[in-house]
C-alpha cells in the first residue's frame, strides 16, 4: 500500500501505537513487511511528528559522517 497524504492523515494515536508495537516486537512474516512499516513510521515522523514522538527510538535519526 503506497504512502499517500490521505493514508498518513488517517492515522491517530491508536493506529500509530499499533504500528510501533509491531516494529518493537518485530512481528512480521517477512523482512519486507517490517521495512514497509518502518518507512511508514518515518513518513509519519516527517508529516505528523506529534503522533510519533513516543516512538522516536524506533527510527534512526543519528547524523552520520560520509567522510
PDB file of N, CA and C in Angstrom:
ATOM      1  N   UNK A   1       0.855  -1.174   0.000  1.00  0.00           N
ATOM      2  CA  UNK A   1       0.000   0.000   0.000  1.00  0.00           C
ATOM      3  C   UNK A   1       0.907   1.246   0.000  1.00  0.00           C
ATOM      4  N   UNK A   2       0.739   2.129  -0.951  1.00  0.00           N
ATOM      5  CA  UNK A   2       1.612   3.306  -1.028  1.00  0.00           C
ATOM      6  C   UNK A   2       1.355   4.283   0.120  1.00  0.00           C
ATOM      7  N   UNK A   3       2.377   5.027   0.439  1.00  0.00           N
ATOM      8  CA  UNK A   3       2.267   6.060   1.481  1.00  0.00           C
ATOM      9  C   UNK A   3       1.801   7.340   0.798  1.00  0.00           C
ATOM     10  N   UNK A   4       0.573   7.704   1.074  1.00  0.00           N
ATOM     11  CA  UNK A   4      -0.033   8.897   0.478  1.00  0.00           C
ATOM     12  C   UNK A   4      -0.414   9.870   1.580  1.00  0.00           C
ATOM     13  N   UNK A   5      -0.637  11.140   1.232  1.00  0.00           N
ATOM     14  CA  UNK A   5      -1.103  12.093   2.249  1.00  0.00           C
ATOM     15  C   UNK A   5      -2.398  11.636   2.923  1.00  0.00           C
ATOM     16  N   UNK A   6      -3.273  11.023   2.154  1.00  0.00           N
ATOM     17  CA  UNK A   6      -4.538  10.543   2.720  1.00  0.00           C
ATOM     18  C   UNK A   6      -4.295   9.417   3.729  1.00  0.00           C
ATOM     19  N   UNK A   7      -3.387   8.533   3.385  1.00  0.00           N
ATOM     20  CA  UNK A   7      -3.074   7.428   4.309  1.00  0.00           C
ATOM     21  C   UNK A   7      -2.469   7.970   5.591  1.00  0.00           C
ATOM     22  N   UNK A   8      -1.550   8.917   5.473  1.00  0.00           N
ATOM     23  CA  UNK A   8      -0.928   9.491   6.661  1.00  0.00           C
ATOM     24  C   UNK A   8      -1.963  10.223   7.513  1.00  0.00           C
ATOM     25  N   UNK A   9      -2.896  10.902   6.872  1.00  0.00           N
ATOM     26  CA  UNK A   9      -3.937  11.633   7.600  1.00  0.00           C
ATOM     27  C   UNK A   9      -4.876  10.695   8.348  1.00  0.00           C
ATOM     28  N   UNK A  10      -4.964   9.449   7.911  1.00  0.00           N
ATOM     29  CA  UNK A  10      -5.886   8.507   8.550  1.00  0.00           C
ATOM     30  C   UNK A  10      -5.362   7.970   9.879  1.00  0.00           C
ATOM     31  N   UNK A  11      -4.094   8.215  10.194  1.00  0.00           N
ATOM     32  CA  UNK A  11      -3.514   7.690  11.423  1.00  0.00           C
ATOM     33  C   UNK A  11      -3.902   8.539  12.619  1.00  0.00           C
ATOM     34  N   UNK A  12      -4.113   7.850  13.738  1.00  0.00           N
ATOM     35  CA  UNK A  12      -4.341   8.513  15.014  1.00  0.00           C
ATOM     36  C   UNK A  12      -3.395   7.871  16.037  1.00  0.00           C
ATOM     37  N   UNK A  13      -3.496   8.275  17.292  1.00  0.00           N
ATOM     38  CA  UNK A  13      -2.586   7.756  18.325  1.00  0.00           C
ATOM     39  C   UNK A  13      -2.669   6.230  18.447  1.00  0.00           C
ATOM     40  N   UNK A  14      -3.864   5.689  18.352  1.00  0.00           N
ATOM     41  CA  UNK A  14      -4.046   4.250  18.491  1.00  0.00           C
ATOM     42  C   UNK A  14      -3.407   3.476  17.343  1.00  0.00           C
ATOM     43  N   UNK A  15      -3.614   3.933  16.126  1.00  0.00           N
ATOM     44  CA  UNK A  15      -3.045   3.218  14.981  1.00  0.00           C
ATOM     45  C   UNK A  15      -1.529   3.349  14.928  1.00  0.00           C
ATOM     46  N   UNK A  16      -0.985   4.486  15.351  1.00  0.00           N
ATOM     47  CA  UNK A  16       0.478   4.631  15.408  1.00  0.00           C
ATOM     48  C   UNK A  16       1.047   3.727  16.508  1.00  0.00           C
ATOM     49  N   UNK A  17       0.353   3.621  17.627  1.00  0.00           N
ATOM     50  CA  UNK A  17       0.802   2.732  18.702  1.00  0.00           C
ATOM     51  C   UNK A  17       0.835   1.287  18.222  1.00  0.00           C
ATOM     52  N   UNK A  18      -0.149   0.881  17.441  1.00  0.00           N
ATOM     53  CA  UNK A  18      -0.181  -0.468  16.894  1.00  0.00           C
ATOM     54  C   UNK A  18       0.985  -0.697  15.931  1.00  0.00           C
ATOM     55  N   UNK A  19       1.248   0.275  15.089  1.00  0.00           N
ATOM     56  CA  UNK A  19       2.383   0.213  14.172  1.00  0.00           C
ATOM     57  C   UNK A  19       3.695   0.087  14.943  1.00  0.00           C
ATOM     58  N   UNK A  20       3.862   0.909  15.954  1.00  0.00           N
ATOM     59  CA  UNK A  20       5.077   0.882  16.768  1.00  0.00           C
ATOM     60  C   UNK A  20       5.225  -0.449  17.503  1.00  0.00           C
ATOM     61  N   UNK A  21       4.134  -0.990  17.979  1.00  0.00           N
ATOM     62  CA  UNK A  21       4.174  -2.274  18.682  1.00  0.00           C
ATOM     63  C   UNK A  21       4.680  -3.387  17.757  1.00  0.00           C
ATOM     64  N   UNK A  22       4.179  -3.383  16.517  1.00  0.00           N
ATOM     65  CA  UNK A  22       4.657  -4.385  15.550  1.00  0.00           C
ATOM     66  C   UNK A  22       6.157  -4.234  15.309  1.00  0.00           C
ATOM     67  N   UNK A  23       6.606  -2.986  15.187  1.00  0.00           N
ATOM     68  CA  UNK A  23       8.033  -2.753  14.962  1.00  0.00           C
ATOM     69  C   UNK A  23       8.863  -3.163  16.181  1.00  0.00           C
ATOM     70  N   UNK A  24       8.389  -2.831  17.369  1.00  0.00           N
ATOM     71  CA  UNK A  24       9.135  -3.181  18.586  1.00  0.00           C
ATOM     72  C   UNK A  24       9.271  -4.685  18.759  1.00  0.00           C
ATOM     73  N   UNK A  25       8.209  -5.415  18.460  1.00  0.00           N
ATOM     74  CA  UNK A  25       8.234  -6.861  18.653  1.00  0.00           C
ATOM     75  C   UNK A  25       8.665  -7.612  17.400  1.00  0.00           C
ATOM     76  N   UNK A  26       8.978  -6.863  16.340  1.00  0.00           N
ATOM     77  CA  UNK A  26       9.414  -7.453  15.076  1.00  0.00           C
ATOM     78  C   UNK A  26       8.458  -8.572  14.670  1.00  0.00           C
ATOM     79  N   UNK A  27       7.182  -8.236  14.680  1.00  0.00           N
ATOM     80  CA  UNK A  27       6.099  -9.189  14.459  1.00  0.00           C
ATOM     81  C   UNK A  27       5.725  -9.256  12.976  1.00  0.00           C
ATOM     82  N   UNK A  28       6.602  -9.851  12.160  1.00  0.00           N
ATOM     83  CA  UNK A  28       6.404  -9.890  10.716  1.00  0.00           C
ATOM     84  C   UNK A  28       6.718 -11.265  10.162  1.00  0.00           C
ATOM     85  N   UNK A  29       6.025 -11.610   9.094  1.00  0.00           N
ATOM     86  CA  UNK A  29       6.302 -12.865   8.404  1.00  0.00           C
ATOM     87  C   UNK A  29       7.539 -12.746   7.519  1.00  0.00           C
ATOM     88  N   UNK A  30       7.760 -11.551   6.950  1.00  0.00           N
ATOM     89  CA  UNK A  30       8.920 -11.333   6.093  1.00  0.00           C
ATOM     90  C   UNK A  30       9.617 -10.035   6.495  1.00  0.00           C
ATOM     91  N   UNK A  31      10.899  -9.903   6.189  1.00  0.00           N
ATOM     92  CA  UNK A  31      11.607  -8.649   6.487  1.00  0.00           C
ATOM     93  C   UNK A  31      11.018  -7.464   5.730  1.00  0.00           C
ATOM     94  N   UNK A  32      10.428  -7.719   4.580  1.00  0.00           N
ATOM     95  CA  UNK A  32       9.880  -6.631   3.781  1.00  0.00           C
ATOM     96  C   UNK A  32       8.663  -5.990   4.438  1.00  0.00           C
ATOM     97  N   UNK A  33       7.889  -6.769   5.180  1.00  0.00           N
ATOM     98  CA  UNK A  33       6.753  -6.209   5.915  1.00  0.00           C
ATOM     99  C   UNK A  33       7.250  -5.226   6.975  1.00  0.00           C
ATOM    100  N   UNK A  34       8.313  -5.606   7.676  1.00  0.00           N
ATOM    101  CA  UNK A  34       8.888  -4.723   8.685  1.00  0.00           C
ATOM    102  C   UNK A  34       9.456  -3.461   8.065  1.00  0.00           C
ATOM    103  N   UNK A  35      10.113  -3.600   6.946  1.00  0.00           N
ATOM    104  CA  UNK A  35      10.679  -2.445   6.256  1.00  0.00           C
ATOM    105  C   UNK A  35       9.579  -1.491   5.801  1.00  0.00           C
ATOM    106  N   UNK A  36       8.488  -2.047   5.336  1.00  0.00           N
ATOM    107  CA  UNK A  36       7.351  -1.240   4.914  1.00  0.00           C
ATOM    108  C   UNK A  36       6.801  -0.419   6.090  1.00  0.00           C
ATOM    109  N   UNK A  37       6.642  -1.062   7.246  1.00  0.00           N
ATOM    110  CA  UNK A  37       6.161  -0.340   8.428  1.00  0.00           C
ATOM    111  C   UNK A  37       7.171   0.704   8.885  1.00  0.00           C
ATOM    112  N   UNK A  38       8.455   0.391   8.777  1.00  0.00           N
ATOM    113  CA  UNK A  38       9.491   1.351   9.175  1.00  0.00           C
ATOM    114  C   UNK A  38       9.410   2.601   8.294  1.00  0.00           C
ATOM    115  N   UNK A  39       9.232   2.413   6.994  1.00  0.00           N
ATOM    116  CA  UNK A  39       9.089   3.554   6.080  1.00  0.00           C
ATOM    117  C   UNK A  39       7.833   4.355   6.411  1.00  0.00           C
ATOM    118  N   UNK A  40       6.778   3.661   6.758  1.00  0.00           N
ATOM    119  CA  UNK A  40       5.542   4.334   7.128  1.00  0.00           C
ATOM    120  C   UNK A  40       5.736   5.152   8.399  1.00  0.00           C
ATOM    121  N   UNK A  41       6.401   4.594   9.391  1.00  0.00           N
ATOM    122  CA  UNK A  41       6.650   5.337  10.626  1.00  0.00           C
ATOM    123  C   UNK A  41       7.522   6.564  10.365  1.00  0.00           C
ATOM    124  N   UNK A  42       8.525   6.427   9.495  1.00  0.00           N
ATOM    125  CA  UNK A  42       9.382   7.569   9.137  1.00  0.00           C
ATOM    126  C   UNK A  42       8.566   8.659   8.446  1.00  0.00           C
ATOM    127  N   UNK A  43       7.681   8.270   7.543  1.00  0.00           N
ATOM    128  CA  UNK A  43       6.836   9.253   6.869  1.00  0.00           C
ATOM    129  C   UNK A  43       5.931   9.953   7.873  1.00  0.00           C
ATOM    130  N   UNK A  44       5.400   9.206   8.817  1.00  0.00           N
ATOM    131  CA  UNK A  44       4.574   9.821   9.865  1.00  0.00           C
ATOM    132  C   UNK A  44       5.404  10.778  10.715  1.00  0.00           C
ATOM    133  N   UNK A  45       6.643  10.415  10.991  1.00  0.00           N
ATOM    134  CA  UNK A  45       7.512  11.287  11.792  1.00  0.00           C
ATOM    135  C   UNK A  45       7.778  12.611  11.080  1.00  0.00           C
ATOM    136  N   UNK A  46       7.839  12.564   9.771  1.00  0.00           N
ATOM    137  CA  UNK A  46       8.082  13.783   8.993  1.00  0.00           C
ATOM    138  C   UNK A  46       6.810  14.619   8.873  1.00  0.00           C
ATOM    139  N   UNK A  47       5.692  13.971   8.566  1.00  0.00           N
ATOM    140  CA  UNK A  47       4.457  14.690   8.271  1.00  0.00           C
ATOM    141  C   UNK A  47       3.509  14.839   9.456  1.00  0.00           C
ATOM    142  N   UNK A  48       3.632  13.958  10.443  1.00  0.00           N
ATOM    143  CA  UNK A  48       2.757  14.015  11.627  1.00  0.00           C
ATOM    144  C   UNK A  48       3.578  13.755  12.887  1.00  0.00           C
ATOM    145  N   UNK A  49       4.599  14.569  13.141  1.00  0.00           N
ATOM    146  CA  UNK A  49       5.516  14.287  14.253  1.00  0.00           C
ATOM    147  C   UNK A  49       4.848  14.213  15.623  1.00  0.00           C
ATOM    148  N   UNK A  50       3.726  14.857  15.788  1.00  0.00           N
ATOM    149  CA  UNK A  50       3.034  14.827  17.074  1.00  0.00           C
ATOM    150  C   UNK A  50       2.579  13.414  17.442  1.00  0.00           C
ATOM    151  N   UNK A  51       2.407  12.564  16.445  1.00  0.00           N
ATOM    152  CA  UNK A  51       1.974  11.192  16.706  1.00  0.00           C
ATOM    153  C   UNK A  51       3.129  10.242  16.988  1.00  0.00           C
ATOM    154  N   UNK A  52       4.323  10.591  16.557  1.00  0.00           N
ATOM    155  CA  UNK A  52       5.439   9.640  16.630  1.00  0.00           C
ATOM    156  C   UNK A  52       6.460   9.952  17.714  1.00  0.00           C
ATOM    157  N   UNK A  53       6.307  11.041  18.429  1.00  0.00           N
ATOM    158  CA  UNK A  53       7.283  11.422  19.456  1.00  0.00           C
ATOM    159  C   UNK A  53       7.601  10.284  20.425  1.00  0.00           C
ATOM    160  N   UNK A  54       6.626   9.552  20.941  1.00  0.00           N
ATOM    161  CA  UNK A  54       6.949   8.470  21.880  1.00  0.00           C
ATOM    162  C   UNK A  54       7.719   7.302  21.254  1.00  0.00           C
ATOM    163  N   UNK A  55       7.795   7.277  19.934  1.00  0.00           N
ATOM    164  CA  UNK A  55       8.400   6.140  19.251  1.00  0.00           C
ATOM    165  C   UNK A  55       9.671   6.515  18.484  1.00  0.00           C
ATOM    166  N   UNK A  56      10.253   7.644  18.822  1.00  0.00           N
ATOM    167  CA  UNK A  56      11.450   8.119  18.114  1.00  0.00           C
ATOM    168  C   UNK A  56      12.584   7.106  18.169  1.00  0.00           C
ATOM    169  N   UNK A  57      12.615   6.287  19.197  1.00  0.00           N
ATOM    170  CA  UNK A  57      13.683   5.282  19.317  1.00  0.00           C
ATOM    171  C   UNK A  57      13.596   4.203  18.233  1.00  0.00           C
ATOM    172  N   UNK A  58      12.481   4.124  17.525  1.00  0.00           N
ATOM    173  CA  UNK A  58      12.299   3.085  16.516  1.00  0.00           C
ATOM    174  C   UNK A  58      12.842   3.464  15.135  1.00  0.00           C
ATOM    175  N   UNK A  59      13.164   4.721  14.942  1.00  0.00           N
ATOM    176  CA  UNK A  59      13.743   5.086  13.657  1.00  0.00           C
ATOM    177  C   UNK A  59      15.050   5.827  13.873  1.00  0.00           C
ATOM    178  N   UNK A  60      15.949   5.613  12.970  1.00  0.00           N
ATOM    179  CA  UNK A  60      17.314   6.146  13.074  1.00  0.00           C
ATOM    180  C   UNK A  60      17.328   7.617  12.708  1.00  0.00           C
ATOM    181  N   UNK A  61      17.699   8.440  13.655  1.00  0.00           N
ATOM    182  CA  UNK A  61      17.840   9.864  13.369  1.00  0.00           C
ATOM    183  C   UNK A  61      19.251  10.325  13.706  1.00  0.00           C
ATOM    184  N   UNK A  62      20.145   9.392  13.835  1.00  0.00           N
ATOM    185  CA  UNK A  62      21.524   9.717  14.142  1.00  0.00           C
ATOM    186  C   UNK A  62      22.188  10.346  12.929  1.00  0.00           C
ATOM    187  N   UNK A  63      22.859  11.471  13.118  1.00  0.00           N
ATOM    188  CA  UNK A  63      23.611  12.022  11.982  1.00  0.00           C
ATOM    189  C   UNK A  63      24.801  11.114  11.688  1.00  0.00           C
ATOM    190  N   UNK A  64      25.225  11.113  10.462  1.00  0.00           N
ATOM    191  CA  UNK A  64      26.378  10.307  10.118  1.00  0.00           C
ATOM    192  C   UNK A  64      27.335  11.111   9.270  1.00  0.00           C
ATOM    193  N   UNK A  65      28.578  10.724   9.313  1.00  0.00           N
ATOM    194  CA  UNK A  65      29.643  11.399   8.593  1.00  0.00           C
ATOM    195  C   UNK A  65      29.969  10.582   7.359  1.00  0.00           C
ATOM    196  N   UNK A  66      29.826  11.187   6.194  1.00  0.00           N
ATOM    197  CA  UNK A  66      30.071  10.471   4.952  1.00  0.00           C
ATOM    198  C   UNK A  66      31.561  10.400   4.603  1.00  0.00           C
ATOM    199  N   UNK A  67      32.396  11.118   5.320  1.00  0.00           N
ATOM    200  CA  UNK A  67      33.835  11.128   5.004  1.00  0.00           C
ATOM    201  C   UNK A  67      34.530   9.893   5.475  1.00  0.00           C
TER     202      UNK A  67
END
